[in-house]
mmCIF file of C-alpha atoms in Angstrom:
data_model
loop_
_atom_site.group_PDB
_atom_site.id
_atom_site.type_symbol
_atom_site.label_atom_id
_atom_site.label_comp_id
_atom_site.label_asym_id
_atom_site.label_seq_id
_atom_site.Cartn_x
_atom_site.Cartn_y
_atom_site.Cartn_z
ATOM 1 C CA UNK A 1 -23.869 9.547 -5.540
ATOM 2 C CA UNK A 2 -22.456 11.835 -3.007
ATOM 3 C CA UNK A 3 -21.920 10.823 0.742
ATOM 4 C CA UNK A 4 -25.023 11.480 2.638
ATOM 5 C CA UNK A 5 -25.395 12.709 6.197
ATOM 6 C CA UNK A 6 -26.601 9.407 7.519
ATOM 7 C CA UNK A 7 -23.728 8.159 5.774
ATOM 8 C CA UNK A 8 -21.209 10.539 7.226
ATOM 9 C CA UNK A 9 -22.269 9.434 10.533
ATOM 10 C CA UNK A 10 -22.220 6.255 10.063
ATOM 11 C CA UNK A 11 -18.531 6.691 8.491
ATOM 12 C CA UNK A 12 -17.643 8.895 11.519
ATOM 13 C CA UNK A 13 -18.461 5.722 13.966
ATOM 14 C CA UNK A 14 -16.822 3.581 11.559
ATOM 15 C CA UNK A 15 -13.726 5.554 12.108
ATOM 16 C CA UNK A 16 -14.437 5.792 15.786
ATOM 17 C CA UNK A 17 -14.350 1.779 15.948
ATOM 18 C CA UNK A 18 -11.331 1.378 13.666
ATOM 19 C CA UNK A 19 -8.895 3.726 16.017
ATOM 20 C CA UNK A 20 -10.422 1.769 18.681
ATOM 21 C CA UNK A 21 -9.529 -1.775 18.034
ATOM 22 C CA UNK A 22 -6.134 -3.058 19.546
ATOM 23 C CA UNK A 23 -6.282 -6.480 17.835
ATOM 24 C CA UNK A 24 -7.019 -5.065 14.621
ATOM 25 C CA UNK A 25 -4.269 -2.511 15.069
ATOM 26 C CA UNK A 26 -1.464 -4.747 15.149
ATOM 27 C CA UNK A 27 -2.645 -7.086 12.581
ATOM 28 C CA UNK A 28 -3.207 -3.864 10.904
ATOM 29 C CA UNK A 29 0.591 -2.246 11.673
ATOM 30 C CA UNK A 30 2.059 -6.426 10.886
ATOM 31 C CA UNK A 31 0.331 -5.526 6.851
ATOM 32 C CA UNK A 32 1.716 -1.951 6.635
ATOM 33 C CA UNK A 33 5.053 -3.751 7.473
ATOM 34 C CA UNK A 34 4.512 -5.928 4.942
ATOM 35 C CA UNK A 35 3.754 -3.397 2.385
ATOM 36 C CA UNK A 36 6.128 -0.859 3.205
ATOM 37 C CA UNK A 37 8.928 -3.373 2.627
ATOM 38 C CA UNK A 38 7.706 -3.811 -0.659
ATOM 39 C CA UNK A 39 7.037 -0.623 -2.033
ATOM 40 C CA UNK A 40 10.325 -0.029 -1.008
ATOM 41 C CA UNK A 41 11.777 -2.420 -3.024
ATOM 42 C CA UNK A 42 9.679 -1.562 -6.352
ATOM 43 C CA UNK A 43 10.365 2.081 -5.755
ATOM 44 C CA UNK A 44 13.711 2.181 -4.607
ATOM 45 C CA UNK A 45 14.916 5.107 -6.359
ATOM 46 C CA UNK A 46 11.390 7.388 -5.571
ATOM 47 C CA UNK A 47 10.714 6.889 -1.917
ATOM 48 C CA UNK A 48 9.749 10.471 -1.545
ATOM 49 C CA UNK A 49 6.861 9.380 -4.255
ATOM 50 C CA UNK A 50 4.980 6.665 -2.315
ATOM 51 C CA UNK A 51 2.640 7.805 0.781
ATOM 52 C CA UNK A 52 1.003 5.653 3.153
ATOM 53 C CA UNK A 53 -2.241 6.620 5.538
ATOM 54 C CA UNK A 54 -3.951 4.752 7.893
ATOM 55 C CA UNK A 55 -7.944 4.851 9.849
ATOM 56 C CA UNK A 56 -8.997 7.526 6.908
ATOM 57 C CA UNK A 57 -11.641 10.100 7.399
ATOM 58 C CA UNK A 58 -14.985 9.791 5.566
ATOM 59 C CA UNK A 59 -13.480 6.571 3.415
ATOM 60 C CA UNK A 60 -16.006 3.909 3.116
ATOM 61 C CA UNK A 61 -12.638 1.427 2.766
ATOM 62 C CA UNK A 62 -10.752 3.134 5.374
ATOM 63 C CA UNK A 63 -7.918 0.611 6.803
ATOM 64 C CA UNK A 64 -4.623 1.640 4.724
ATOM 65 C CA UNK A 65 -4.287 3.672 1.839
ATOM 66 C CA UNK A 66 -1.191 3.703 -0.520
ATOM 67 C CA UNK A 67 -0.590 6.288 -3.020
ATOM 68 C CA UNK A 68 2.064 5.137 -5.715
ATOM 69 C CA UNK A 69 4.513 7.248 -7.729
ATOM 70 C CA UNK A 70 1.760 7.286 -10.632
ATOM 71 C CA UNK A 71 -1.056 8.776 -8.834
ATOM 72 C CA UNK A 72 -2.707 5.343 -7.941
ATOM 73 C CA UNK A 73 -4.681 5.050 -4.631
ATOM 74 C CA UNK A 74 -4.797 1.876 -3.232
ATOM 75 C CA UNK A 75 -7.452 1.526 -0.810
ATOM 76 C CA UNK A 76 -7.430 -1.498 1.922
ATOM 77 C CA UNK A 77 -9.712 -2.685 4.439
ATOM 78 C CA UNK A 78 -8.017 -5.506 6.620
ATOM 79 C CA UNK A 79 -10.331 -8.396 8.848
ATOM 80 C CA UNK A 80 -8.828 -9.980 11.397
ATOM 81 C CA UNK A 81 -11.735 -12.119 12.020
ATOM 82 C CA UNK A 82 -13.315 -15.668 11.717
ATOM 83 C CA UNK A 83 -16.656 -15.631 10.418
ATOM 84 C CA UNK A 84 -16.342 -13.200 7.295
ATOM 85 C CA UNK A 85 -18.579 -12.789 4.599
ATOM 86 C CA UNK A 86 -19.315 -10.100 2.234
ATOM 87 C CA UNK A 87 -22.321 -9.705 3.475
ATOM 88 C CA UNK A 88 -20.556 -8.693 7.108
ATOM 89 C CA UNK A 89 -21.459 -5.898 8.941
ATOM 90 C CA UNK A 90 -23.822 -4.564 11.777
ATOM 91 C CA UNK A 91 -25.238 -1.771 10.120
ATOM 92 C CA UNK A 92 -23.963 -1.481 6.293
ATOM 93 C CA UNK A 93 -21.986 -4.879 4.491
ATOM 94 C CA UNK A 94 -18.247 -5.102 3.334
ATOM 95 C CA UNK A 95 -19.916 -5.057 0.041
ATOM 96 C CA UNK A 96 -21.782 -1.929 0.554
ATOM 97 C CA UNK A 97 -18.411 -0.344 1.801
ATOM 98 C CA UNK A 98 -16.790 -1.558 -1.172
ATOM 99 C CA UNK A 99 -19.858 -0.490 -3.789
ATOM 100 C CA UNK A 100 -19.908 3.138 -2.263
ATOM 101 C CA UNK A 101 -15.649 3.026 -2.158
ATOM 102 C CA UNK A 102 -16.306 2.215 -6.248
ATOM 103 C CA UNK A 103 -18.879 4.849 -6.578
ATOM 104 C CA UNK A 104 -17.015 7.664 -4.313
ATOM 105 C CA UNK A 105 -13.657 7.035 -6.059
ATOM 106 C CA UNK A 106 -15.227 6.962 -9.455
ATOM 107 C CA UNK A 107 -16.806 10.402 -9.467
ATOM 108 C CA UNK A 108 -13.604 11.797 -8.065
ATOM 109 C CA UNK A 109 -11.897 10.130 -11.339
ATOM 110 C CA UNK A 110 -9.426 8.449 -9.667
ATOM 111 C CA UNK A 111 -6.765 5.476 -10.787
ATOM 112 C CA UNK A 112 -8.013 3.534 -7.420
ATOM 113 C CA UNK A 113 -8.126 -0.125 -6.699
ATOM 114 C CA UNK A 114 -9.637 -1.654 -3.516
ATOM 115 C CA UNK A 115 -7.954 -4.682 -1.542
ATOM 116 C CA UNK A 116 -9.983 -6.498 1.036
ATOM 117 C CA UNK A 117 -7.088 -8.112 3.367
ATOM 118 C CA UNK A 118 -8.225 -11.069 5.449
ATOM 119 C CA UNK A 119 -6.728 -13.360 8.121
ATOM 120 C CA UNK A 120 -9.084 -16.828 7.953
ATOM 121 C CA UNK A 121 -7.481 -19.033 4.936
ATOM 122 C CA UNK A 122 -10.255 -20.694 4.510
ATOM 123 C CA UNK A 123 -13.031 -17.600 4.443
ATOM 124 C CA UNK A 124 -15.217 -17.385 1.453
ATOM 125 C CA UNK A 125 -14.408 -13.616 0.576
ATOM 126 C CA UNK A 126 -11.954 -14.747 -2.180
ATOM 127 C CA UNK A 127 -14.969 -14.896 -4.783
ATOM 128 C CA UNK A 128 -15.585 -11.587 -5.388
ATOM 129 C CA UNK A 129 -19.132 -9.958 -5.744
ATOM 130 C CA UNK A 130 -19.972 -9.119 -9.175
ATOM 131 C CA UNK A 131 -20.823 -5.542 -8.660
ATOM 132 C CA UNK A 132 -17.243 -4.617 -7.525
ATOM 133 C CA UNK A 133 -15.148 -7.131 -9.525
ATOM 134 C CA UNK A 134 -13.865 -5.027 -12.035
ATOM 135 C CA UNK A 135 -11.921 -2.936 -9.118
ATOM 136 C CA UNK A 136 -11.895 -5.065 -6.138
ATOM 137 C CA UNK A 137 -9.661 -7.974 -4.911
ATOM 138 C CA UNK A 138 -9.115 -10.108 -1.371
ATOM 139 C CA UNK A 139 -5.964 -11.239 -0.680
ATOM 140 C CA UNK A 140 -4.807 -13.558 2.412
ATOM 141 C CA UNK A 141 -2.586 -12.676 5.167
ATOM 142 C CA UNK A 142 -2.007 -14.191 8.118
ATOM 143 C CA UNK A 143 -2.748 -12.906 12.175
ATOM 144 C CA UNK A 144 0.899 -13.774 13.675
ATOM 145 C CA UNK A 145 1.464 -13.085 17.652
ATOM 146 C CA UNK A 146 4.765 -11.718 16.986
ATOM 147 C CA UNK A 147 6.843 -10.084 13.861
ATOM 148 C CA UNK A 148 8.818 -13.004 14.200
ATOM 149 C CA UNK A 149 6.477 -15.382 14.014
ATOM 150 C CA UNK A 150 5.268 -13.895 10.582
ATOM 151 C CA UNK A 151 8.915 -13.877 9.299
ATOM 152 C CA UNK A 152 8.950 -18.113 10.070
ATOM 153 C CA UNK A 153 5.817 -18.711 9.181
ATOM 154 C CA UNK A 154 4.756 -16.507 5.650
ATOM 155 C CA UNK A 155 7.242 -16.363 2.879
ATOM 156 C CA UNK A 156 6.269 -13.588 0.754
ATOM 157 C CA UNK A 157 6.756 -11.342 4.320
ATOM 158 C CA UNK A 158 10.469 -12.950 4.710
ATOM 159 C CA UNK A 159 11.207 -12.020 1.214
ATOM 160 C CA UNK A 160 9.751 -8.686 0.933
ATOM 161 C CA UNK A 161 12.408 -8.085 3.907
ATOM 162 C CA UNK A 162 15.279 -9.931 2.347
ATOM 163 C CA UNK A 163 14.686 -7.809 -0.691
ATOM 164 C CA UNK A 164 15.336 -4.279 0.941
ATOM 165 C CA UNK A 165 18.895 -5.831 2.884
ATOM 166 C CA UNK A 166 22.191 -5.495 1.862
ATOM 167 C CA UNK A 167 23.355 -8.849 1.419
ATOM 168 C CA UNK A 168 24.754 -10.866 2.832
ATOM 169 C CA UNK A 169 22.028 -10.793 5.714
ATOM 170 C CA UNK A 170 21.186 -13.475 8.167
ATOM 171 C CA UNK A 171 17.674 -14.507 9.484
ATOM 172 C CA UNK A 172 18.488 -12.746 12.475
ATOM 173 C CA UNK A 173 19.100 -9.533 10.232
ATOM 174 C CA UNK A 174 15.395 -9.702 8.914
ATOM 175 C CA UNK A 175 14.031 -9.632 12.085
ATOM 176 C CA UNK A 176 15.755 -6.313 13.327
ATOM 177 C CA UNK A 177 14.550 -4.407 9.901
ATOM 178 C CA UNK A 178 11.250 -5.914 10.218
ATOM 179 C CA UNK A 179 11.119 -4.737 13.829
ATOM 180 C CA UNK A 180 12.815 -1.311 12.903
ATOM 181 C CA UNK A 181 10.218 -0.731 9.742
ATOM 182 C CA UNK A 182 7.121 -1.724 12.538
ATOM 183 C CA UNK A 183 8.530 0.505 15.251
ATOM 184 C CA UNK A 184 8.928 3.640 12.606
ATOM 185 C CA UNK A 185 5.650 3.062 11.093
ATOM 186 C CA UNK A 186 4.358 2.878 14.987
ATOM 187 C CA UNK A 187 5.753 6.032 16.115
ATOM 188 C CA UNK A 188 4.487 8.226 13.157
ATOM 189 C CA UNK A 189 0.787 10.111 12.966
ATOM 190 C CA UNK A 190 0.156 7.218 9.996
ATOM 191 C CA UNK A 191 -1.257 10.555 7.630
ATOM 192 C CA UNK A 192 0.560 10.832 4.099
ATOM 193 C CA UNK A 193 3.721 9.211 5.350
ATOM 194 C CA UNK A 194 6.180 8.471 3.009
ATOM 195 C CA UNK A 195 8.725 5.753 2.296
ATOM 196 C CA UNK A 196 11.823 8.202 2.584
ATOM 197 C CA UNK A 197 10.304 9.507 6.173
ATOM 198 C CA UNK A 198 10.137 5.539 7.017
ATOM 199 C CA UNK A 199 13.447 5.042 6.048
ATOM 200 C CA UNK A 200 15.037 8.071 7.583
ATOM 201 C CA UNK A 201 13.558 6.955 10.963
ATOM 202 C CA UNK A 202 14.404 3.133 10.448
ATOM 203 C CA UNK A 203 17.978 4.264 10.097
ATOM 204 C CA UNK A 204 17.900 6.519 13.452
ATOM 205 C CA UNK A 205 16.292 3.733 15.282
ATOM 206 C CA UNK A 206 19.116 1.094 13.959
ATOM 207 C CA UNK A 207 21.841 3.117 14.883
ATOM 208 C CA UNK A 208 23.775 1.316 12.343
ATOM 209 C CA UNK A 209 22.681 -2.385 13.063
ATOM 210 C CA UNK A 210 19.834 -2.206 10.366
ATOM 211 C CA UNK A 211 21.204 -2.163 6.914
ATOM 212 C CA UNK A 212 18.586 -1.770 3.990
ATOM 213 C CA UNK A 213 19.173 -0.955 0.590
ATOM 214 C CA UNK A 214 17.542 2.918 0.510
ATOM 215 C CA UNK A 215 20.611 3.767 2.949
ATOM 216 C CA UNK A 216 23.247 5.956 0.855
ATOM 217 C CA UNK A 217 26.308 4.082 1.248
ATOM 218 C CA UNK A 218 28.904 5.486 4.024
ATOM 219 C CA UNK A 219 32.407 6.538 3.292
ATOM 220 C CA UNK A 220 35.311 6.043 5.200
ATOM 221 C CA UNK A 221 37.453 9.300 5.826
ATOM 222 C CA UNK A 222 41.435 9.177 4.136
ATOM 223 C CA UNK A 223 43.135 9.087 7.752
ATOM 224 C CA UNK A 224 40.781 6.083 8.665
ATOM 225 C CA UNK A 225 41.761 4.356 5.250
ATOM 226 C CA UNK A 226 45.629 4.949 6.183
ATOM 227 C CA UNK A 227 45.026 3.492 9.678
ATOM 228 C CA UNK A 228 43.314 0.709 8.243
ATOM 229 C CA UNK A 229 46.011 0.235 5.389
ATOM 230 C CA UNK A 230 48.918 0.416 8.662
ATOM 231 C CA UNK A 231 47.348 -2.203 10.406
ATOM 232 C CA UNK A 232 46.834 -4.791 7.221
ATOM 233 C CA UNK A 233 42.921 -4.618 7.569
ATOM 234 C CA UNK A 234 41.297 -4.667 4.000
ATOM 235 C CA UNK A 235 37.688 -3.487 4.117
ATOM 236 C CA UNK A 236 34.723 -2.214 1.681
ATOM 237 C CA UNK A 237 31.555 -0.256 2.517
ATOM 238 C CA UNK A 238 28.108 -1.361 2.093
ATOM 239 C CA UNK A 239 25.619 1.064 3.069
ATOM 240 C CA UNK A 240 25.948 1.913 6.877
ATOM 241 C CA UNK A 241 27.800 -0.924 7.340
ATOM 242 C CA UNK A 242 31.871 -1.303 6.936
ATOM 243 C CA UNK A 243 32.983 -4.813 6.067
ATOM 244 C CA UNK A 244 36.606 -5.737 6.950
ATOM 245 C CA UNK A 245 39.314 -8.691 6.974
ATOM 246 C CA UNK A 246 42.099 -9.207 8.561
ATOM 247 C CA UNK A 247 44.439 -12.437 8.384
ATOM 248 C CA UNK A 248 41.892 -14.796 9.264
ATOM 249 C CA UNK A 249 39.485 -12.330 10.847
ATOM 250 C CA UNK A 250 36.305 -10.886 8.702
ATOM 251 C CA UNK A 251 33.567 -8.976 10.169
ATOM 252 C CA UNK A 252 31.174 -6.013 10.115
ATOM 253 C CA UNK A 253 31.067 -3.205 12.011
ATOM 254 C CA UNK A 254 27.857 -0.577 11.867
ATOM 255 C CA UNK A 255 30.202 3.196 10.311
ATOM 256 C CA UNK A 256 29.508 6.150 12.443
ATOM 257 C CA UNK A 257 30.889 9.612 11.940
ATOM 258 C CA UNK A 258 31.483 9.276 15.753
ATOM 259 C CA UNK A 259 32.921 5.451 15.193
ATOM 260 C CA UNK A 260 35.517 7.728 12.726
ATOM 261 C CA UNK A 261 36.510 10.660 14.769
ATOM 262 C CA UNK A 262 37.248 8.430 17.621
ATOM 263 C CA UNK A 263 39.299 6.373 15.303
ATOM 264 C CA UNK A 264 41.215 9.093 13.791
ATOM 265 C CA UNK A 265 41.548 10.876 17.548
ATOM 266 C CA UNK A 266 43.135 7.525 19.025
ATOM 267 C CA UNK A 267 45.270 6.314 16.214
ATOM 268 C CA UNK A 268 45.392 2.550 16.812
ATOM 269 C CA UNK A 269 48.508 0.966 16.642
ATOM 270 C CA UNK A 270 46.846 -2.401 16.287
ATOM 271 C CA UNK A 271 43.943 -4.037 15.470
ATOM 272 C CA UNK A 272 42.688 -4.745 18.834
ATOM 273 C CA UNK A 273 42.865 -1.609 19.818
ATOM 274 C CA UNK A 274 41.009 -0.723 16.572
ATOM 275 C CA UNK A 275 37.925 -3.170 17.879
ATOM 276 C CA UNK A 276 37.794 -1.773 20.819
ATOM 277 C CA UNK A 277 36.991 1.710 19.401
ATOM 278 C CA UNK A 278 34.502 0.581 16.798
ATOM 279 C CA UNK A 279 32.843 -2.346 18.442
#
């Protein structure tokens, strides 16, 4: 059945209320975090291929929408909430949302699948109503005060971010991409994003402190290698990073293509003067 004009309206208010709501905005932006990190790490190699949108127009399930290499549309509605039921709702339910989601998505043939995303552990949504089974799931995930709160306290969120680093990677680490993926996904229009935009803007935010895996993997210039070589300092890249040893001495040091020409311009003649330039 097509969208109706009460149904429009009431869809325009809906949208109205979800742009609206602060709280439900960053538990909201904490879940796209979440997902991003994931996709990324199922879709490494097609980044350009996976799109994210958020508050959608005229979408009866309207929260987040994911669209996956293989045309799938993942539709999600997120409740940061106590009391939740499916029969929640001041002027249509969750479960009419979800019914007309089903119905709207059907006609339009699409490969869809709808995700209800809620914050109580112990709300009663997990039983599904029967209507919307075959397409519909609810799925916890937890309202954190901070990004690194959810890193301590859910481990399927601390892995999801441990799985896009270059290792080795400390706790610290996670925290920095996780607050580098938030503040990219943050400071776009959140309309058809995709993962290689995120990523592009994750690395211009780290300035080559955040290391994930989508990164293409820096290369040190032939009069930097020779410095290096002069000075005893073995070294290998990993993605924006430069790891290096000397003697007793091993670190990492975040490779610029300024970090480089200021290297090759002063010419160390020992290490400390090296670290100076690059640290």
């Amino acid at each position: 059945m097509p969208i109706t004009t009460k149904e429009r309206k009431y869809l325009k208010n809906k949208y109205k209320g979800g742009k609206n709501n602060s709280k439900g905005a960053v538990y909201e932006s904490y879940y796209a975090t979440y997902q991003i990190a994931s996709f990324m790490n199922q879709y490494t190699g097609q980044l350009n291929d996976v799109h994210l949108s958020s508050q959608l127009e005229e979408t009866f399930v309207d929260d987040l929408l994911i669209e996956d290499p293989d045309v799938r549309k993942i539709y999600h509605q997120l409740k940061d909430v106590k009391e939740l039921t499916w029969k929640t709702g001041k002027s249509h339910s969750l479960e009419y949302d979800f019914t007309r989601q089903m119905e709207v998505s059907s006609e339009k043939c699409e490969d869809f699948e709808l995700k209800l995303i809620y914050s109580n552990p112990i709300s009663t949504v997990s039983t599904i109503p029967t209507g919307i089974a075959s397409c519909a799931s609810a799925v916890h995930f937890p309202s954190c005060s901070s990004i690194n709160q959810l890193l301590l306290s859910y481990l399927p969120f601390k892995e999801a971010i441990r799985n896009i680093a270059l290792p080795p990677v400390e706790d610290d680490e996670l925290s920095g991409i996780a607050a580098a993926i938030l503040g990219a996904w943050n400071s776009v229009e959140q309309k058809s994003v995709s993962l290689q935009q995120i990523s592009d803007i994750v690395r211009s935010l780290g300035k080559g402190t955040v290391n994930i895996r989508s990164y293409p993997t820096v290369s040190v210039s032939d009069r930097c290698r020779e410095i290096f070589s002069r000075l005893g300092i073995t070294f290998h890249e990993n993605g924006s990073t430069v790891h290096w040893s000397y003697k007793q001495l091993e670190g990492k040091v975040p490779w610029t293509n300024e970090k480089e020409r200021k290297v090759e311009k002063a010419n160390p003649a020992t290490i400390w003067e090296l670290m100076e330039l690059v640290n």
